[in-house]
Tab-separated table of C-alpha atoms in Angstrom:
chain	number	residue	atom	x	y	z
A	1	UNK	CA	5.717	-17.398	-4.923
A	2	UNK	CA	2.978	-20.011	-6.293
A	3	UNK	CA	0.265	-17.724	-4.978
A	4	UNK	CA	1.566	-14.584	-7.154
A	5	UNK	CA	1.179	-15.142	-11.180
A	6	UNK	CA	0.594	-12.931	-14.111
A	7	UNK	CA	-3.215	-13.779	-15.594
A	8	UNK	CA	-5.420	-12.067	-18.223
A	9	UNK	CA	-2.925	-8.945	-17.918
A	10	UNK	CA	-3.707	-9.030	-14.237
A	11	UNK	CA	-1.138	-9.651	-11.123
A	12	UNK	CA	-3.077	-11.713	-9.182
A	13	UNK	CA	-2.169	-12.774	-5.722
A	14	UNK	CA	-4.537	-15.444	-4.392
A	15	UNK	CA	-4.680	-16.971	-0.677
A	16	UNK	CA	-5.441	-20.761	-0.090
A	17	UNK	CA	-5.682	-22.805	3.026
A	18	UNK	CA	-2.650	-23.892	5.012
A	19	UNK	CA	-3.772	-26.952	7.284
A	20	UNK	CA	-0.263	-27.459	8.976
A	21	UNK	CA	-0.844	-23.407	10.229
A	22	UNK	CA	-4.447	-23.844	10.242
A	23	UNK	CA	-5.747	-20.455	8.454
A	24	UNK	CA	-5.092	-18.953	4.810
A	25	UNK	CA	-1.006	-18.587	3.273
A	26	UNK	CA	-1.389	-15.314	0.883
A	27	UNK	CA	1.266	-13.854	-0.719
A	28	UNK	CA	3.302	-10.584	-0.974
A	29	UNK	CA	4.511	-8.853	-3.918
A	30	UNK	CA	6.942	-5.686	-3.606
A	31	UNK	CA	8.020	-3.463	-6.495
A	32	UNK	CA	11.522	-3.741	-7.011
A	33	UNK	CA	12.683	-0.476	-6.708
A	34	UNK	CA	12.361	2.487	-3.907
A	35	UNK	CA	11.012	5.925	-4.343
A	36	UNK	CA	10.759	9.099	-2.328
A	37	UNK	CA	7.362	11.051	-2.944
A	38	UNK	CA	5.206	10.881	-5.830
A	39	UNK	CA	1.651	9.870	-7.160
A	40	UNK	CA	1.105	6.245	-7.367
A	41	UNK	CA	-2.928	4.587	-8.468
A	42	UNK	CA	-3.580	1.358	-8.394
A	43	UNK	CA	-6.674	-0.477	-9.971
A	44	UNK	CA	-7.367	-3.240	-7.770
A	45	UNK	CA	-10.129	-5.140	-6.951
A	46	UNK	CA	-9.991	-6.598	-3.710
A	47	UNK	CA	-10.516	-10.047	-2.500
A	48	UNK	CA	-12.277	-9.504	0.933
A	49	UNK	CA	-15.277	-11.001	-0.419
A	50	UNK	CA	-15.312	-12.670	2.978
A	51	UNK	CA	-14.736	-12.092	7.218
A	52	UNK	CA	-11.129	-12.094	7.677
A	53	UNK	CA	-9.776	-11.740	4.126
A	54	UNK	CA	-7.577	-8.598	4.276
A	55	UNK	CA	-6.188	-7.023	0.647
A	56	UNK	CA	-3.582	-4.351	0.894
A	57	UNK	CA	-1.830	-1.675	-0.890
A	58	UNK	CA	0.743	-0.373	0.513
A	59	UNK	CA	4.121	2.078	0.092
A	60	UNK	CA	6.480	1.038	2.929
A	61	UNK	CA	10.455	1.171	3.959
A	62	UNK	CA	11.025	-1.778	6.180
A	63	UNK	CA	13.916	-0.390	7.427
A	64	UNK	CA	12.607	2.527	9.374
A	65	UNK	CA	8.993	1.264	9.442
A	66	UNK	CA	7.629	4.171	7.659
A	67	UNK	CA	4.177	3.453	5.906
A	68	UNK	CA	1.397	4.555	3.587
A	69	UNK	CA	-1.380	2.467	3.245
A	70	UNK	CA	-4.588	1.251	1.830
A	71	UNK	CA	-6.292	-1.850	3.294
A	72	UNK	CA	-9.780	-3.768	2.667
A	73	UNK	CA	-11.331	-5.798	5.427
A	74	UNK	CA	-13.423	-9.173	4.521
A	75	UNK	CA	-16.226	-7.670	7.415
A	76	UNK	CA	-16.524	-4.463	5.297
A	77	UNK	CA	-16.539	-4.877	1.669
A	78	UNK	CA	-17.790	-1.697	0.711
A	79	UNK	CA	-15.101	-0.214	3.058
A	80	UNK	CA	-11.586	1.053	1.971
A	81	UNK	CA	-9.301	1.902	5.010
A	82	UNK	CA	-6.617	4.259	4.824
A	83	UNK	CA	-3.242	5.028	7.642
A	84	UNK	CA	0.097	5.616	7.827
A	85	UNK	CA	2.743	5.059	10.283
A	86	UNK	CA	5.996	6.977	10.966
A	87	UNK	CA	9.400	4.886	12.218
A	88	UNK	CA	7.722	1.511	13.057
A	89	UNK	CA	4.999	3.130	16.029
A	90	UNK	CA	2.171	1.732	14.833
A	91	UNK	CA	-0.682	3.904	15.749
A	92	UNK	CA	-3.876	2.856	14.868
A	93	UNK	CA	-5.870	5.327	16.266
A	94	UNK	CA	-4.958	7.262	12.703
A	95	UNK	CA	-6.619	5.187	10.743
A	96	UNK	CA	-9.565	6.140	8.542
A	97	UNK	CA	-12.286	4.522	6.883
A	98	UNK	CA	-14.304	5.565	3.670
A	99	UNK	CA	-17.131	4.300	2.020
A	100	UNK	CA	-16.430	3.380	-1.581
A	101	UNK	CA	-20.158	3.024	-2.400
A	102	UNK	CA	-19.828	-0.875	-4.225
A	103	UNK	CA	-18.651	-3.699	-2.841
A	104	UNK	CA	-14.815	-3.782	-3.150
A	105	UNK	CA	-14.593	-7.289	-4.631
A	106	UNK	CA	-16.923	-7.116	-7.273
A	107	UNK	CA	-15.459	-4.345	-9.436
A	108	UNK	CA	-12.074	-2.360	-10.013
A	109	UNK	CA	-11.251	1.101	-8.869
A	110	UNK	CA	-8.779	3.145	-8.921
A	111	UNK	CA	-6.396	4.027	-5.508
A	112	UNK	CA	-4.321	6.647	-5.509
A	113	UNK	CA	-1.491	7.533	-3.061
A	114	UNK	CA	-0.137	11.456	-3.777
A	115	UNK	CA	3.218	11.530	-1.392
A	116	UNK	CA	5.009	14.814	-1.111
A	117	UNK	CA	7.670	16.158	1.358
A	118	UNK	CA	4.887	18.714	2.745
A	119	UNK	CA	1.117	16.639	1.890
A	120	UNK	CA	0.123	13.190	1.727
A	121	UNK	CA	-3.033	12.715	-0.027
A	122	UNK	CA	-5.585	9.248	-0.366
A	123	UNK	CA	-8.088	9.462	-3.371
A	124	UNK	CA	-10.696	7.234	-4.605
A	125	UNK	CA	-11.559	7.347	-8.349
A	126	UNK	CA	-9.555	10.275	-8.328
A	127	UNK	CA	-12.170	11.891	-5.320
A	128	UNK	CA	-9.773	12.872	-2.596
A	129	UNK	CA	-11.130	11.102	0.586
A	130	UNK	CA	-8.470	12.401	3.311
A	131	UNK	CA	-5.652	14.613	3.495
A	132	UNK	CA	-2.701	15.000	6.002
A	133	UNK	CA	0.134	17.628	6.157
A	134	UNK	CA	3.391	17.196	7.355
A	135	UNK	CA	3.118	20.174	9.690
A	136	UNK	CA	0.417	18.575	11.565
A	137	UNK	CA	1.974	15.689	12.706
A	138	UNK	CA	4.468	17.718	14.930
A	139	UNK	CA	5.505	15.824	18.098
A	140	UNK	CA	6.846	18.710	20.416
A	141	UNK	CA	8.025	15.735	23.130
A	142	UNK	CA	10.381	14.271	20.733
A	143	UNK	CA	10.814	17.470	18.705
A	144	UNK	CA	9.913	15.241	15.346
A	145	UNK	CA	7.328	14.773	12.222
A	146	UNK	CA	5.517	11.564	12.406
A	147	UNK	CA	5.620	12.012	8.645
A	148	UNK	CA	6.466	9.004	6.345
A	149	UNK	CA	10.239	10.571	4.770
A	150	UNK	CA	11.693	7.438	3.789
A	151	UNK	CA	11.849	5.871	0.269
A	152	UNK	CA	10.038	2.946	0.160
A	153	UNK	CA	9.060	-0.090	-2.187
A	154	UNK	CA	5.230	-0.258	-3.661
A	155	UNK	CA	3.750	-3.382	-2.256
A	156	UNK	CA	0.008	-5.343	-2.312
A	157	UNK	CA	-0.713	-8.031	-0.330
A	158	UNK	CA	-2.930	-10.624	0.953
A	159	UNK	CA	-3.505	-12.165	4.770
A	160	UNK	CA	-5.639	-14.229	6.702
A	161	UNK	CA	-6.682	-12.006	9.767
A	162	UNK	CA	-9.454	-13.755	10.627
A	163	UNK	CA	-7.675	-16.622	11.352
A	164	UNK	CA	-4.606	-14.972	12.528
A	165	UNK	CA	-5.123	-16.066	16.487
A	166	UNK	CA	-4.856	-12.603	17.680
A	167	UNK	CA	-8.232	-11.236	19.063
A	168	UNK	CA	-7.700	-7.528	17.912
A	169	UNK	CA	-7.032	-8.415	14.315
A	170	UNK	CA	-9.025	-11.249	13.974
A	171	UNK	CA	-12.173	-8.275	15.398
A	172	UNK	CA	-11.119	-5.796	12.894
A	173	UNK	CA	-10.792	-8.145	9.562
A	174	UNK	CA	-14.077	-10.313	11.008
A	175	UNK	CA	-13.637	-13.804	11.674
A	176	UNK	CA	-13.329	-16.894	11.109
A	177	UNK	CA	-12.548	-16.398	8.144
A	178	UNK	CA	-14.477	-19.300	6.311
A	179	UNK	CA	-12.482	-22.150	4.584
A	180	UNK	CA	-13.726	-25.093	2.308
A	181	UNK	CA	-12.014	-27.530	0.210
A	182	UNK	CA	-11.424	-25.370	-2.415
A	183	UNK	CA	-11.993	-22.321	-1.092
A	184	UNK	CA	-9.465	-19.901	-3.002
A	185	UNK	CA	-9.336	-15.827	-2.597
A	186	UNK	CA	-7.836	-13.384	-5.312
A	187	UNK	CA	-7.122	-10.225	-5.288
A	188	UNK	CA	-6.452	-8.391	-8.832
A	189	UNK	CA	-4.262	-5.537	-9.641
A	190	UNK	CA	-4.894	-4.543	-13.511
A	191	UNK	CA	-2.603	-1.418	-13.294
A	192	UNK	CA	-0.275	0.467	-11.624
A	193	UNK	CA	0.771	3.941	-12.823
A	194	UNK	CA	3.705	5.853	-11.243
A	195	UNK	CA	4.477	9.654	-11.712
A	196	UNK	CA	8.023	10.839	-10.101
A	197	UNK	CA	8.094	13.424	-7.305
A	198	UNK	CA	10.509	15.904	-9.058
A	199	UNK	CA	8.139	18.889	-9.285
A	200	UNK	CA	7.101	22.435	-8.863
A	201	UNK	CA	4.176	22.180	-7.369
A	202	UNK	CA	5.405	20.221	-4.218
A	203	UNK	CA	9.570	19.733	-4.350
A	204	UNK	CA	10.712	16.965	-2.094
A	205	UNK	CA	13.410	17.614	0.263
A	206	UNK	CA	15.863	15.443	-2.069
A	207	UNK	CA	15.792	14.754	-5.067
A	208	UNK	CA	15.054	11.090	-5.863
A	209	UNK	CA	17.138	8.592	-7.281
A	210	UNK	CA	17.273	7.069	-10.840
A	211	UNK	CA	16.969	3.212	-10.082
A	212	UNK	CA	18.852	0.506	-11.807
A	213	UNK	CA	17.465	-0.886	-14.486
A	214	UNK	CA	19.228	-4.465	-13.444
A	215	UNK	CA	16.166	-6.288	-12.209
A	216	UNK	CA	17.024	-8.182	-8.728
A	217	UNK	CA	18.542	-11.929	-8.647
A	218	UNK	CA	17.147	-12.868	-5.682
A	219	UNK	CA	15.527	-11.648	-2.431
A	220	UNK	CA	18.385	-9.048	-2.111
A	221	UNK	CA	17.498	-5.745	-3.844
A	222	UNK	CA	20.554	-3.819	-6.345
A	223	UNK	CA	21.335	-1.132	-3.533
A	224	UNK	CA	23.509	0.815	-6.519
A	225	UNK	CA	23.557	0.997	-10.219
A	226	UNK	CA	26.621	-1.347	-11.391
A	227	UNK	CA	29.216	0.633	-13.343
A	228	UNK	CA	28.652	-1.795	-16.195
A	229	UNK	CA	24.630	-1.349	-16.131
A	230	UNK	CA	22.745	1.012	-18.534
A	231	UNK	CA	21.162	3.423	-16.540
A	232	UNK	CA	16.843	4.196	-16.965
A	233	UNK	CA	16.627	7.983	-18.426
A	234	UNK	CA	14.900	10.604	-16.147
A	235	UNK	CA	11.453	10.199	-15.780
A	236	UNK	CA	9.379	13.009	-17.340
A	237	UNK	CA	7.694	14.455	-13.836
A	238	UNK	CA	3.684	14.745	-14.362
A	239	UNK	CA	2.775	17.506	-12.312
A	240	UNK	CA	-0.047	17.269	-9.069
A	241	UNK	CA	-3.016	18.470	-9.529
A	242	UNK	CA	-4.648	21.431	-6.588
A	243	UNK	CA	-6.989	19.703	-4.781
């Protein structure tokens, strides 16, 4: 929790070095309530200003391992990655790199996840950079979507891969990642903006659920809204754009 605090309007989770583990301790900060399908951005500069630093935005259930992501690698500053994974198989083969043009770390942009039952959609300062439908991913061996369904709990993060002692992610973040004294990485999130799912233009398969407006006493999450608890009015639904 020390490595996640609230400065100049920012959330900024920062990574220092852990000599009794020998590589970085980051931190992890998830949203507090689920959703199922919408359009989330993010402005976020990273902090893989260096090998091995790995930033992430992700939208995951860690229940049935379904997950949207974006990540940024310390080797590749210029370089956002995007994936997703369907109930905990973690394929990497699908993921996908684009070229942001400017180095990651030195400026904001905006990252924007558009999750429907039918589409999922990455875009980079609002340029769509990859699209996958739902219909695509049909597996006919196991007669299944490996489509992310699940509702699932916004998340960023930061990790030490280059230091992480396994030789596949320690050659995809780059490595070692380099540690001084006072070495300190940050990654900054100045915004997050949410839009519901409940729309015309793609209808999810249910209908998603007004959250509590309780917020959560510890690490266990409200799984219902107490009968005694005011209750958040319906969002107004901002409708997709066509891409």
């Amino acid at each position: 929790p020390n490595n996640a605090v609230v400065a100049n309007s920012n959330l900024a989770l920062q990574m220092t070095y852990d000599p009794a583990q020998k590589k970085g301790f980051g931190a992890t900060v998830d949203a507090s309530h689920t959703f199922q399908y919408g359009r989330v951005t993010a402005r976020v500069k990273t902090a893989s200003i260096a090998p091995g630093v790995v930033s992430a935005f992700i939208i995951r259930n860690d229940q049935t391992g379904d997950e949207i992501d974006f990540e940024w690698v310390g080797k590749a500053p210029n370089q956002v990655q995007t994936n997703y994974y369907f109930n905990n198989i973690l394929d990497y083969t699908k993921m996908v790199p684009y070229d942001v043009g400017a180095n990651t770390s030195a400026d904001y942009h905006d990252y924007t996840v558009d999750w429907s039952a039918d589409t999922l959609v990455w875009l980079v300062d609002g340029k769509v950079i990859r699209t996958v439908n739902r219909k695509d991913t049909f597996n006919p061996a196991t007669n299944t979507y490996a489509y992310p369904t699940s509702k699932s709990r916004i998340a960023f993060s930061i990790w030490d891969g280059g230091n992480s002692g396994a030789q596949g992610t320690q050659e995809w973040s780059g490595y070692p990642t380099p540690w001084g004294p006072n070495t300190m990485y940050q990654m900054l999130v100045d915004s997050v903006q949410i839009s519901c799912g409940g729309d015309s233009t793609h209808p999810p398969t249910t209908p998603p659920v007004v959250p509590s407006v309780t917020p959560p006493s510890s690490s266990v999450y409200p799984t219902s809204v107490p009968s005694s608890s005011p209750v958040a009015p319906p969002q107004k639904c901002i409708p997709r754009p066509h891409y």
